[in-house]
Each structure stands twice: as C-alpha cells, then as structure tokens.
Short mmCIF file of C-alpha atoms and ligand atoms in Angstrom, two decimals:
data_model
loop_
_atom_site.label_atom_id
_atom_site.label_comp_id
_atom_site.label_asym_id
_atom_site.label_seq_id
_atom_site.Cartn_x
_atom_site.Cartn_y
_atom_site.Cartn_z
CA UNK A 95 18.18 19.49 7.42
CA UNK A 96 15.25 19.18 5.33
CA UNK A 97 12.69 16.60 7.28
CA UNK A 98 9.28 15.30 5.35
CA UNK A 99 7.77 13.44 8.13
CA UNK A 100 4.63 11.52 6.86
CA UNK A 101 2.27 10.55 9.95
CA UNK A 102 0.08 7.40 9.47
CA UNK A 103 -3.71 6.81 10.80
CA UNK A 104 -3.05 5.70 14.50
CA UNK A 105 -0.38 7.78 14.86
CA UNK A 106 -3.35 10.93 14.03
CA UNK A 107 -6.05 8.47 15.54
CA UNK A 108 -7.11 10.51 18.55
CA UNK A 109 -7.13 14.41 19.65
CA UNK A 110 -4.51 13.53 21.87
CA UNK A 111 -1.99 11.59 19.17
CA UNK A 112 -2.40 14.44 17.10
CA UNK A 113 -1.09 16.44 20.46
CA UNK A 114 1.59 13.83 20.96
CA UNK A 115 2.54 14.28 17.38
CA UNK A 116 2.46 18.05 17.68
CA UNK A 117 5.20 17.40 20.24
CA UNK A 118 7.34 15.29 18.06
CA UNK A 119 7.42 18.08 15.23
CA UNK A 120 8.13 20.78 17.57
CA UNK A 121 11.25 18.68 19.04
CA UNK A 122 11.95 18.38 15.77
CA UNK A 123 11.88 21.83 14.94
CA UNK A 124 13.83 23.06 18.02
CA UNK A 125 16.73 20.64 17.06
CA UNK A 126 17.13 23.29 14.05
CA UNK A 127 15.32 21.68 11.10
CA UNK A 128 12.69 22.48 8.79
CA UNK A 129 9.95 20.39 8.12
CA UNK A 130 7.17 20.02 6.08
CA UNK A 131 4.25 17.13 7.56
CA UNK A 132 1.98 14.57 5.97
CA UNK A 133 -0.91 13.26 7.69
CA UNK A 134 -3.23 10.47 7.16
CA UNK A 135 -6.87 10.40 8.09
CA UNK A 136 -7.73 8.94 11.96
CA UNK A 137 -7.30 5.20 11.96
CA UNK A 138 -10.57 3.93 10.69
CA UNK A 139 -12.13 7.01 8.69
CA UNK A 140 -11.49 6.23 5.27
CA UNK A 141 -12.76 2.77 5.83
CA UNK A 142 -16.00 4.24 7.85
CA UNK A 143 -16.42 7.04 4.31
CA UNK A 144 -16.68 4.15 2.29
CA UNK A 145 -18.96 2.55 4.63
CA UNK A 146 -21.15 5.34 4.18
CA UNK A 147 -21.38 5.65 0.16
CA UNK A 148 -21.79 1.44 0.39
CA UNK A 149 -25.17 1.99 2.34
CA UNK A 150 -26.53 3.51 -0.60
CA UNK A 151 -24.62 1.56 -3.81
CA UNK A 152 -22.07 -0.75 -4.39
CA UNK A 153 -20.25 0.53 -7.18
CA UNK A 154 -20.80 4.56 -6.24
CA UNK A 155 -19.04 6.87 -8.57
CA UNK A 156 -15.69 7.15 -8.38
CA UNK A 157 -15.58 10.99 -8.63
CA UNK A 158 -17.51 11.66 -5.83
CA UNK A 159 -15.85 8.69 -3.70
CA UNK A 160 -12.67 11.33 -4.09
CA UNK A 161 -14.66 14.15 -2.89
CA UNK A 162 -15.33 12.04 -0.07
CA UNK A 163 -12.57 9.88 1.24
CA UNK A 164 -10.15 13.07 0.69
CA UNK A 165 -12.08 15.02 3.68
CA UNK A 166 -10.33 12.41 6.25
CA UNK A 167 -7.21 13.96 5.60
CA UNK A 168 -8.61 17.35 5.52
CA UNK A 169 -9.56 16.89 9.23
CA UNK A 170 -6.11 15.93 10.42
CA UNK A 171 -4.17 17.89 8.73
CA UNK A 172 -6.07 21.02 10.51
CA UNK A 173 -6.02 19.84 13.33
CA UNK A 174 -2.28 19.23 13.47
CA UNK A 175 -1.48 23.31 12.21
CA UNK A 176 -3.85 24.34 14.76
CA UNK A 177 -2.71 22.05 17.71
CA UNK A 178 1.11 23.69 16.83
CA UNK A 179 0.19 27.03 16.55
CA UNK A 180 -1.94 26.65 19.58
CA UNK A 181 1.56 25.89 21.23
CA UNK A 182 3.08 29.34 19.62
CA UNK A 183 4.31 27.28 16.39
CA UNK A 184 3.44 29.53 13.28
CA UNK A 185 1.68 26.35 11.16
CA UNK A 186 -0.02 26.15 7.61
CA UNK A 187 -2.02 23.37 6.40
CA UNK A 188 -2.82 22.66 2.60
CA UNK A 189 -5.16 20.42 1.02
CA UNK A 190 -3.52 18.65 -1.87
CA UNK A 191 -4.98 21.37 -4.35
CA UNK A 192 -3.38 23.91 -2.17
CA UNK A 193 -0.02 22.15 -1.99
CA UNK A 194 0.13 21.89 -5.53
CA UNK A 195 0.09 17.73 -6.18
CA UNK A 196 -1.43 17.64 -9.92
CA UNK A 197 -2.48 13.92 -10.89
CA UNK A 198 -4.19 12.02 -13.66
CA UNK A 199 -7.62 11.77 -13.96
CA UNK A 200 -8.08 8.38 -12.50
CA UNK A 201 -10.52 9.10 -9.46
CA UNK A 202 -9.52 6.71 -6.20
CA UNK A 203 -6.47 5.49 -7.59
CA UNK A 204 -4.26 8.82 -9.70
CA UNK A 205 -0.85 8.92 -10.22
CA UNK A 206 1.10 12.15 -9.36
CA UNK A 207 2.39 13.51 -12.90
CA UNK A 208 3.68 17.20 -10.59
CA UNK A 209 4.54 18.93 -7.97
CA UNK A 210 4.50 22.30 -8.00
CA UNK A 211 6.36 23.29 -4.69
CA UNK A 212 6.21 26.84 -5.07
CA UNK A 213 3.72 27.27 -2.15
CA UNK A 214 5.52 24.65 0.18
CA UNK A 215 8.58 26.59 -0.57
CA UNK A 216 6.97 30.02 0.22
CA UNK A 217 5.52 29.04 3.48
CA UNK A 218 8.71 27.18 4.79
CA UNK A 219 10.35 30.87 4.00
CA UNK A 220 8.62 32.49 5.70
CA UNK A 221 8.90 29.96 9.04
CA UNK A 222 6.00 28.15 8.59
CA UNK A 223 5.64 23.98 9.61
CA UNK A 224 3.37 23.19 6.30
CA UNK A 225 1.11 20.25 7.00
CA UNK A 226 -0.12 18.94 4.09
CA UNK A 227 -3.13 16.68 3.99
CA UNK A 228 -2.13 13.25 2.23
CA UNK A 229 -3.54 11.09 0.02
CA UNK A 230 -5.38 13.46 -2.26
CA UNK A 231 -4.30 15.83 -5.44
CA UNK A 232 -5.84 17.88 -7.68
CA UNK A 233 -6.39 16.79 -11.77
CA UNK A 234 -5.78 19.01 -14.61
CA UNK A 235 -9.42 19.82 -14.47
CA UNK A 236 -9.24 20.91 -11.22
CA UNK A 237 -11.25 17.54 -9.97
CA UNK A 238 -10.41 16.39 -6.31
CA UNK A 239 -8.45 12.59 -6.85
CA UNK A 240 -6.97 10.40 -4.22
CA UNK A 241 -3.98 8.27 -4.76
CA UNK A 242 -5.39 4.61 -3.95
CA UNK A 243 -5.32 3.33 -0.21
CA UNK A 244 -2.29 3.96 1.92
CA UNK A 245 -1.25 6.83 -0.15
CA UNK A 246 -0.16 9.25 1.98
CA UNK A 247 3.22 7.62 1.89
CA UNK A 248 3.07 7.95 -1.76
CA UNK A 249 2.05 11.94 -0.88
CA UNK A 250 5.41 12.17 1.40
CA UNK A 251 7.61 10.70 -0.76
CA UNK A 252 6.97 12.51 -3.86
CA UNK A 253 6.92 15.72 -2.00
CA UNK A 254 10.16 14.73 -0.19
CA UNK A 255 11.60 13.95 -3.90
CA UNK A 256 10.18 17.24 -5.39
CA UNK A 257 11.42 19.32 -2.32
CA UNK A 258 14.68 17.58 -2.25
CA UNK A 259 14.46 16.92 1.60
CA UNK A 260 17.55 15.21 3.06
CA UNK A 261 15.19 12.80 5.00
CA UNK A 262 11.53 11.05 4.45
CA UNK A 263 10.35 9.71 7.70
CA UNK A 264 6.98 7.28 7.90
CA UNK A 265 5.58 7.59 11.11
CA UNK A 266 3.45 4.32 11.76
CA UNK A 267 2.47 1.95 14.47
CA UNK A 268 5.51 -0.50 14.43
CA UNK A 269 9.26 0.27 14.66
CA UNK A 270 9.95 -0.59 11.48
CA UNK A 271 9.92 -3.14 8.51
CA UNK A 272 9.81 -6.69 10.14
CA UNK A 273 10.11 -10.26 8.62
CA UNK A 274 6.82 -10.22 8.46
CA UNK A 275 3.58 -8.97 10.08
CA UNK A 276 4.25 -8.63 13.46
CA UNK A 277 0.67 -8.67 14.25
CA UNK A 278 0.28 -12.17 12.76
CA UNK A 279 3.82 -13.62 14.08
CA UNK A 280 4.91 -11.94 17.26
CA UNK A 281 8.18 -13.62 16.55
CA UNK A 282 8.94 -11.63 13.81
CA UNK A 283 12.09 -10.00 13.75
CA UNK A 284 12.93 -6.05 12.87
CA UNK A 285 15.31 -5.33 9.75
CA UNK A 286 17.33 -2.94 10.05
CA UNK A 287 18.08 -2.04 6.33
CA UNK A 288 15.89 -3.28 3.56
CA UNK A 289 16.61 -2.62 -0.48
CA UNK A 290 13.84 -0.80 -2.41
CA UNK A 291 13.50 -3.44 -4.65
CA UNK A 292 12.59 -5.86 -1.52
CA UNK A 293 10.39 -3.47 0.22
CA UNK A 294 8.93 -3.02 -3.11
CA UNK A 295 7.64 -6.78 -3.36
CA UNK A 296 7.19 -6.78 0.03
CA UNK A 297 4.62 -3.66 -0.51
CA UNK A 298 3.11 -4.96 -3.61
CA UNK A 299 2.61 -8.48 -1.94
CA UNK A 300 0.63 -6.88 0.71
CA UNK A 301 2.53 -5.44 3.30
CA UNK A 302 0.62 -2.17 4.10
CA UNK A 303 3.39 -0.92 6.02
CA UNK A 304 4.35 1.29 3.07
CA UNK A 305 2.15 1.41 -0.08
CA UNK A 306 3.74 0.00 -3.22
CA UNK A 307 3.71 3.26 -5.35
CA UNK A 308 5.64 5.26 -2.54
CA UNK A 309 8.30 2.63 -2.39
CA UNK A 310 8.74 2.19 -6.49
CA UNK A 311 9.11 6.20 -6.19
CA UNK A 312 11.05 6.29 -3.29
CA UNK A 313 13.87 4.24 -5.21
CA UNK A 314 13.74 6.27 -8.70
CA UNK A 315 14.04 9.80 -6.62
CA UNK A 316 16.63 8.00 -4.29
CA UNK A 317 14.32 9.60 -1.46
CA UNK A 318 15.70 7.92 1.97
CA UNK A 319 13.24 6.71 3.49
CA UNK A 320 13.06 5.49 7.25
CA UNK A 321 9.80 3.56 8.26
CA UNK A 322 9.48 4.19 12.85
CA UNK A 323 6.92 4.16 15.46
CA UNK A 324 5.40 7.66 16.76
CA UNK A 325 5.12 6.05 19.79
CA UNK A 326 8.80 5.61 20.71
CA UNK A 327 11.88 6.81 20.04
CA UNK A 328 13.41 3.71 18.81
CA UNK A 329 15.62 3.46 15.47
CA UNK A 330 13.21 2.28 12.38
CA UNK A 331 14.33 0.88 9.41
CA UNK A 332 16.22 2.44 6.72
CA UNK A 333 14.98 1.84 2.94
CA UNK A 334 18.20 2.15 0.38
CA UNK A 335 19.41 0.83 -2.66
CA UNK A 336 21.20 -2.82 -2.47
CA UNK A 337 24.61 -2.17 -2.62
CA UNK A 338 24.18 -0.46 1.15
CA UNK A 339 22.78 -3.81 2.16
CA UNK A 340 25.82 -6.13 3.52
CA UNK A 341 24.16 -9.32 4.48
CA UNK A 342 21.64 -10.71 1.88
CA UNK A 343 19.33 -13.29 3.24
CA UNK A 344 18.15 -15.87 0.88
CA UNK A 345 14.59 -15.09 2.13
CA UNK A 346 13.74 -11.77 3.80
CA UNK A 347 10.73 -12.09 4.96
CA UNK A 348 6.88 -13.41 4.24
CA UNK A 349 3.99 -11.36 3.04
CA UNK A 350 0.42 -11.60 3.49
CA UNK A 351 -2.33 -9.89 1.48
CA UNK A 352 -6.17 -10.60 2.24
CA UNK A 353 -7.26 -8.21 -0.85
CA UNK A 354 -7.84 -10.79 -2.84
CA UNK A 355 -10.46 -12.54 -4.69
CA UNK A 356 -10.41 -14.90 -7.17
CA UNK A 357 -12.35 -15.32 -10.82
CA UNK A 358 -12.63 -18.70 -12.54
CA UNK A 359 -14.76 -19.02 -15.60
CA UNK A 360 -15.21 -22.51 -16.90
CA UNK A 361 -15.52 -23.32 -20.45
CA UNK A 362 -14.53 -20.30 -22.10
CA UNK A 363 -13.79 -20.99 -25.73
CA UNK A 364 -10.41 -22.08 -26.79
CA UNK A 365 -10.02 -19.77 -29.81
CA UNK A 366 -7.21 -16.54 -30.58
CA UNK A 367 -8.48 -13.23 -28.94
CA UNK A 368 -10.51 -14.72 -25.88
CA UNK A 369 -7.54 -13.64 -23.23
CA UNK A 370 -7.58 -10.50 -25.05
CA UNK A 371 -11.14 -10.07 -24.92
CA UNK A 372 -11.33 -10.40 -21.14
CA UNK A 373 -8.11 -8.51 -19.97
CA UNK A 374 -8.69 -5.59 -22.08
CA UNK A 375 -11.98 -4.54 -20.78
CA UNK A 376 -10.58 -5.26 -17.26
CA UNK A 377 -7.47 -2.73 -17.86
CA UNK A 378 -10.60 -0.05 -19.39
CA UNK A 379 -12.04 -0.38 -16.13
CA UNK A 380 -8.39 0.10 -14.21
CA UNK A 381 -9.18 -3.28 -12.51
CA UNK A 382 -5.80 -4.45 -11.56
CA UNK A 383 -5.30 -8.22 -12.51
CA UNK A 384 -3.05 -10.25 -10.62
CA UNK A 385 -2.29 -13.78 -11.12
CA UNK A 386 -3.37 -15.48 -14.54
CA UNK A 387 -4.01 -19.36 -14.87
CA UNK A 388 -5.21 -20.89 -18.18
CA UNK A 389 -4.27 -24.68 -19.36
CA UNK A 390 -4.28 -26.27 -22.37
CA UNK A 391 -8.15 -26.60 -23.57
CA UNK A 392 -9.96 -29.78 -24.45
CA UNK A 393 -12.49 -30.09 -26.96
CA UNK A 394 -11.85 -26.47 -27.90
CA UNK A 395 -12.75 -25.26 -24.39
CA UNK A 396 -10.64 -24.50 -21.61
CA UNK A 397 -10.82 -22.85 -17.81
CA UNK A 398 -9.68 -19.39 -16.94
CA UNK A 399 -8.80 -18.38 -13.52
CA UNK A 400 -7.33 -14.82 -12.65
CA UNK A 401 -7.53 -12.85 -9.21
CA UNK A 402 -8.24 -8.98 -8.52
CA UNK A 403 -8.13 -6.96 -5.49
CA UNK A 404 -11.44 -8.21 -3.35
CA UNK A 405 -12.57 -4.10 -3.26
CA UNK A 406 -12.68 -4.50 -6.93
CA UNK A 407 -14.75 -7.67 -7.34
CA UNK A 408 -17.84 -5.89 -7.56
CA UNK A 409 -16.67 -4.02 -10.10
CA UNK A 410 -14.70 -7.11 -12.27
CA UNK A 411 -18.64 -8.84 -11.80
CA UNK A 412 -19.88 -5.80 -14.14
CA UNK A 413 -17.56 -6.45 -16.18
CA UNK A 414 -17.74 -9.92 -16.96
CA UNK A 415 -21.09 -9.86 -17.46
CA UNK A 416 -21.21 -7.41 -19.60
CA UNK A 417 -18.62 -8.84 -21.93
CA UNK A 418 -20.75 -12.83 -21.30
CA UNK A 419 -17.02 -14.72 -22.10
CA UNK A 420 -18.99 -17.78 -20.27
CA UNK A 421 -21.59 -19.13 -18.56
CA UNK A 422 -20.04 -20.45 -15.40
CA UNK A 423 -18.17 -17.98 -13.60
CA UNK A 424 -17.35 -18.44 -10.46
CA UNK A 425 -16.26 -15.35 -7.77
CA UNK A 426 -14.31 -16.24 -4.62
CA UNK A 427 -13.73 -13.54 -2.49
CA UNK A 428 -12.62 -15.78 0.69
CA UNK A 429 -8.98 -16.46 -0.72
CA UNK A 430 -5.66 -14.58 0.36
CA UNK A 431 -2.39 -14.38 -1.09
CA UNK A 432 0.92 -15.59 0.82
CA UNK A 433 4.50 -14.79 -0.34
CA UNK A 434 7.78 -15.95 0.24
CA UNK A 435 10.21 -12.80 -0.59
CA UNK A 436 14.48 -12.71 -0.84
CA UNK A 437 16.93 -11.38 -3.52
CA UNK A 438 18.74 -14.39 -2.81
CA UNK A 439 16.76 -16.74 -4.01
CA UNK A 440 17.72 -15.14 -7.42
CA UNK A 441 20.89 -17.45 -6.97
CA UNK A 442 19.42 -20.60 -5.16
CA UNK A 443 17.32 -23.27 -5.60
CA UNK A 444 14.57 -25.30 -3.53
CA UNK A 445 13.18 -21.67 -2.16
CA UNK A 446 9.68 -22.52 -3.82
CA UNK A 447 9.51 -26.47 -2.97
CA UNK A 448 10.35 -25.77 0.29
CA UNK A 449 7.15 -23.22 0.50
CA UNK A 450 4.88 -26.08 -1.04
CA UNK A 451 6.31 -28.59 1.09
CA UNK A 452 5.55 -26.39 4.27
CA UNK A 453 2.32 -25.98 2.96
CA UNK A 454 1.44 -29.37 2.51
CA UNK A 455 2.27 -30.29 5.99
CA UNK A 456 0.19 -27.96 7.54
CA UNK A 457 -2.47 -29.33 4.88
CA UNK A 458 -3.02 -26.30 3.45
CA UNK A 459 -4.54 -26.60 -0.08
CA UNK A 460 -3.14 -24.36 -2.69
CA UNK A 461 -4.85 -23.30 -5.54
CA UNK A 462 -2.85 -20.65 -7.75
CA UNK A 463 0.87 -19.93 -7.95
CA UNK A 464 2.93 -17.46 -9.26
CA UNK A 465 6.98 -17.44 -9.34
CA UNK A 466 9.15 -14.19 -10.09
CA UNK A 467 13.52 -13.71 -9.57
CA UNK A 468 12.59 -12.91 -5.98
CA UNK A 469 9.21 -14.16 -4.91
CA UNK A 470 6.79 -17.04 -4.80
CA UNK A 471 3.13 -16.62 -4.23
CA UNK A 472 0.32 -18.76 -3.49
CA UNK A 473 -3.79 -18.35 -3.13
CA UNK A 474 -4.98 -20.14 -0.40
CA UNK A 475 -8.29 -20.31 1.36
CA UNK A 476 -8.51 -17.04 3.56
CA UNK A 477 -9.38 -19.50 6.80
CA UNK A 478 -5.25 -20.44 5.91
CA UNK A 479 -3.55 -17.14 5.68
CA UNK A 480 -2.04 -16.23 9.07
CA UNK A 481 -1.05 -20.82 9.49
CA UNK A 482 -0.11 -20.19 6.02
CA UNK A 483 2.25 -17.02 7.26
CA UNK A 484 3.47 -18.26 10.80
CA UNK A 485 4.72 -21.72 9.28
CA UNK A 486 6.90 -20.08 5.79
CA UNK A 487 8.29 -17.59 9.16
CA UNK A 488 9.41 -20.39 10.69
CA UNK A 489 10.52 -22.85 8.20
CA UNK A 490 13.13 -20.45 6.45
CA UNK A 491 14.32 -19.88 10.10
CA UNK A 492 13.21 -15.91 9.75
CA UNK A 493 12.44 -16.33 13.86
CA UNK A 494 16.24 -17.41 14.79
P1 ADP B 257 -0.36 3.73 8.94
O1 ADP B 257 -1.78 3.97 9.34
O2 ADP B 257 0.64 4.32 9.87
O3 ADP B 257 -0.09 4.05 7.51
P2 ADP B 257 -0.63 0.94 8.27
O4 ADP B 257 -1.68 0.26 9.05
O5 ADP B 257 -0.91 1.35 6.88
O6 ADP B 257 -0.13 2.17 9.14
O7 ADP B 257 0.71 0.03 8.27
C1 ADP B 257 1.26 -0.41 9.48
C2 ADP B 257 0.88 -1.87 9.72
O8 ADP B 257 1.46 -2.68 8.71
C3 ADP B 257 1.41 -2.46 10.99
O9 ADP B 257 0.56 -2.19 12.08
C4 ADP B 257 1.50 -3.95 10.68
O10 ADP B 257 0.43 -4.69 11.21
C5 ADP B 257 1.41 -4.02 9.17
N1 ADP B 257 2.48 -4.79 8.54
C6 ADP B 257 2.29 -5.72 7.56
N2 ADP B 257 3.44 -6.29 7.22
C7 ADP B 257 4.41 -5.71 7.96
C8 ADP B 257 5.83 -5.88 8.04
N3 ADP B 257 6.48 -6.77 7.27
N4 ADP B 257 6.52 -5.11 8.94
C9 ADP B 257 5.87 -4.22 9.69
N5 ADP B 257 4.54 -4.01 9.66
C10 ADP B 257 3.80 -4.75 8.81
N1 LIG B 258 -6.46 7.42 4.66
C1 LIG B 258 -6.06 6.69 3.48
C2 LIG B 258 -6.24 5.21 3.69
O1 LIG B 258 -6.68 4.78 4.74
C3 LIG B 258 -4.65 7.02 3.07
C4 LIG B 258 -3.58 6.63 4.05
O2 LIG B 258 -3.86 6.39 5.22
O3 LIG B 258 -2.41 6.62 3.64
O4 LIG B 258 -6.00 4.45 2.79
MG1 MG B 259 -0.49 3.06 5.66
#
C-alpha cells in the first residue's frame, strides 16, 4: 500500500519522539509499504515564533510571519530523514517548495491550488521515505506561505489525494475522534467512525484534532482518513462518507473553540449599505467573520454584534477604525464558542432548547447564537466554556 502518515506536534515534540516515530515508519516500511511522512513543528514552536515577531509588533507582516513560522517544520522534518537514515533507512526531506505544494498568495492562511508530485514520485522510485515538512507551500511568485494553524493535516491530505495513497493516517496525541475534548471531559467517549460532514463541523467548531480545511478536502478527494495516537498501537477513528456510518446519533458530540472574540458596535446607523460597508473591508483584510447579530433599529440606529477569531482581533481593531462605522465599539476577547453537533438533529426537534435549558441551569449567560441543519452554537463568557462543555456532554447522555 500507499501510506501518507501525517505526524502532529507532540508526537515530533522531543529528539526522542522523533526517534520513537522513526521506529513507527520503519515498522511500517518493513511490513512492505511505501510511505511518504508529514511532520508538524515540536509542540509549542509555532506558538513560541509568533511570540517572537509579537515582542516587536502586533500586527507584523504577514509575509515575513511565513518565512518564519514555516522554519518549525523545517526542523522536524530533518530531523526525522536523518534519524531514519541514521538507522540505514535511505530518507529525503522536502520543504514545501521542494515537494512541489503551489498555493495562493494569501501569506499565513493559502489555499493549495497544486501539487506537483513529480519529485515525491521520483524519490519514492528510487526507495526513498520522503518526509515532507507540513504546513507551508510555495506561491506562484515563489513566496514562502503557510496554510493557517494546524495545517499540516491539510499538507497530508492533499498530498495523500494528489498521490492517490490508499491510506492518510494523522498521528496525534489521542486515539482518535472523541465526543468531545477529552482533555476537558475525561468521560468522553471514542467514535469509532465519524462522517466528513460531522468531523467537518466538528473541525470548524473548534476541534483542533483535525483542521477544518483538511477535513472539507479529505471528503471531496474521498482521501480515508484515520485520526490515532503515536503513542500506542490502538485502533483510531476512521473518517468516511455517511452511508458507511450505521448508527446515527442524534447528537455526536460537543465542541469547544476559545478563538474567539467578539465585536459589538452600538449605534451604527440604520440605513442600506452599512452591513456592507463593514463586512466588505473585513473579507479585504481575509478576517474571517463568524456569527452576525443585528436587530431591528430604533430611531434609525441600531446595534451590531459579530465575532472573529481572537488572533485576528488586532487586526479587525484596524479595521474598524479605519472605516469609523461608530463611535462605541466594544472588543471582547474573553468569550468562547460552545457547540452542540449531530446529523440527526436534521430530523428532530428540542436539540437546541435542550442546550439553552442546560445552560440556564448551570447559570450560564448566553450572549450570541447561531443554528445550522446540524449544529447549535452559543458565545459564552470564556470563565464558562469547559461547565459550558462538561454539562451539553452529559445532558445528551454522550457519557453513557
Ligand atoms: P497535533 O499536534 O497532533 O496536530 P492537536 O493538538 O492539533 O494535535 O490536536 C489534538 C488535540 O485535539 C487533543 O490533544 C485534544 O485535546 C484536542 N481535541 C479537541 N477536541 C477533540 C475531540 N473531539 N476528540 C479528540 N481530541 C480533541
Ligand atoms: N505547526 C503548525 C501549527 O502549530 C501547523 C501544524 O501543527 O499543523 O499550527
Ligand atoms: Mg493539529
């Protein structure tokens, strides 16, 4: 077979995980397949990078933020080749330039538009493990991106797709895809299976487990993807389209993001074109607006209340003052999101009241929510997040 295997930060956190992981591949190897390797940056390195540029600016230039968060990935991946080969592997690592991942031209957060494999597909010819550092690509101008946190699983994925591997493996620090965060509810349970289109809200509602972009890909290549622990051998969850999926919970699970902040401005002008105004300049800026909130105005004002990712507040601050839509703005960047997630709830009702209901017993104010087919969401104060979590867990019974 043809194995991608992507490994994640604390599976590469340490000289001797990248050893341990050198192991794995090698087993791997023996047991007759080819592989090709992603690896993350140590646990902790991209965060420390930005650190680093945030001692001298907040807002530093995105460009040279690529240059430096890709070098994380650069160090692992070098590591990995020359712990293998130092154990009589033969062993090639590639930066993303060098393994050919071409993206658009928006620095700390591209999008792959190619692959060209021909250099992965040389080097596994000729009997080489390739090693490719994740997270990072080249643009069409030859500038150095990166692919937004967590996206070396995005990095695996499409190269599983473009590769056509039989297998995409995500090496992590859990077995698998639980009902929820099994650091925040130790009763959380492991799922075996899990549609795309669940681990896909899941993802997008915060779950770092697997960033959202791999997942949406994962399900339009029909990549199989298997989410495990590096630090065991037990069986991780499998990641397939619905119809593999027998038993459909009404609720699968709970998410929790803390990359949240939330905007309010107060007495923004009730008039055609404000909403328009605001969002616009946002979207220039590739600030990624969540939920929306506006009511019915009085006295031809009204209130405005949105939420962006809390690493892009400083940059949504620019913005709205540059563009002066009104006077009082308030920033909050001490809220979190909770989620309630199931495809069955596409067929039931009660899913959501029950949420509020939980919420308001645990007196939990909440002060945004949105609603899709599968989900409901709610902003609460960030001091609420993991009550928040634990009590949706056990309310829908997800610890039974
Ligand atoms: P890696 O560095 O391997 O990419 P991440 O830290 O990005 O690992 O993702 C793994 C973490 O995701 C786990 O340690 C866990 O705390 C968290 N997580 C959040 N939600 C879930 C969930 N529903 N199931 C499993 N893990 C989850
Ligand atoms: N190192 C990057 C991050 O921490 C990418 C990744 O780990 O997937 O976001
Ligand atoms: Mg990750």
């Amino acid at each position: 077979m043809l194995i991608v295997q992507k490994y994640g930060g604390t599976s590469v956190g340490t000289l001797e995980r990248i050893d341990e992981v050198a192991k794995r591949v090698i087993k791997t190897i023996e047991a007759g397949h080819n592989v090709v390797i992603v690896v993350s940056a140590m646990s902790g390195e991209t965060n420390k990078l930005t650190e680093y540029a945030k001692y001298f600016t907040q807002t530093p230039q995105k460009r040279e933020m690529d240059l430096l968060l890709s070098s994380g990935e650069r160090v692992t991946s070098s590591l990995l080749a020359i712990a293998l080969q130092s154990k009589g592997y033969k062993a090639v690592a590639l930066t993303g330039r060098q393994a050919g991942i071409y993206t658009d031209e928006v620095h700390t957060g591209a999008r792959i538009d190619k692959i060209d494999t021909k250099k992965i597909n040389t080097y596994l010819q000729e009997g080489n493990i390739v090693v490719v550092a994740g997270f990072q690509g080249i643009t069409n101008n030859g500038e150095v991106s990166t692919l937004g946190r967590g996206g070396s699983d995005l990095s695996a994925v499409a190269i599983a797709g473009s590769i056509t591997a039989d297998i995409c493996e995500i090496y992590t620090d859990v077995d698998g895809i639980y009902t929820t965060d099994p650091r925040i509810e130790p009763k959380a349970k492991k799922l075996n299976k899990i549609s795309y289109d669940e681990m896909l809200e899941f993802a997008s509602l915060g779950a770092k487990v697997l960033q959202n972009r791999s997942v949406e890909l994962a399900k339009k290549l029909n990549v199989n993807l298997i989410t495990r622990s590096s630090f065991n051998e037990n069986e991780g969850t499998l990641i397939t389209k619905e119809e593999n999926i027998m038993e459909k919970p009404l609720v699968s699970g709970i998410a929790l993001d803390k990359n949240q902040a939330r905007v309010t401005l107060r007495g923004v002008k009730d008039e055609p074109g404000i909403a328009a105004k605001i969002f616009n300049k946002l979207a220039h800026e590739h600030i990624n607006v969540d939920m929306i909130i506006q009511n019915i105005g009085l006295d031809g004002v009204t209130n405005l209340g949105f939420t962006v990712p809390e690493n892009e507040l400083e940059e949504t601050k620019k913005v709205m003052n540059k563009i002066n839509a009104s006077k009082i703005i308030d920033f909050d960047p001490n809220v979190v999101k909770v989620s309630v997630v199931g495809v069955g709830m596409k067929s039931h009702s009660g899913v959501a009241s029950k949420a509020f209901d939980t919420l308001a017993k645990e007196n939990i104010n909440i002060q945004m929510i949105s609603t899709s087919e599968i989900k409901v969401s709610m902003i609460v104060d960030e001091k609420y997040g993991e009550l928040a979590v634990r009590s949706l867990h056990s309310a829908y019974n997800l610890d039974k």
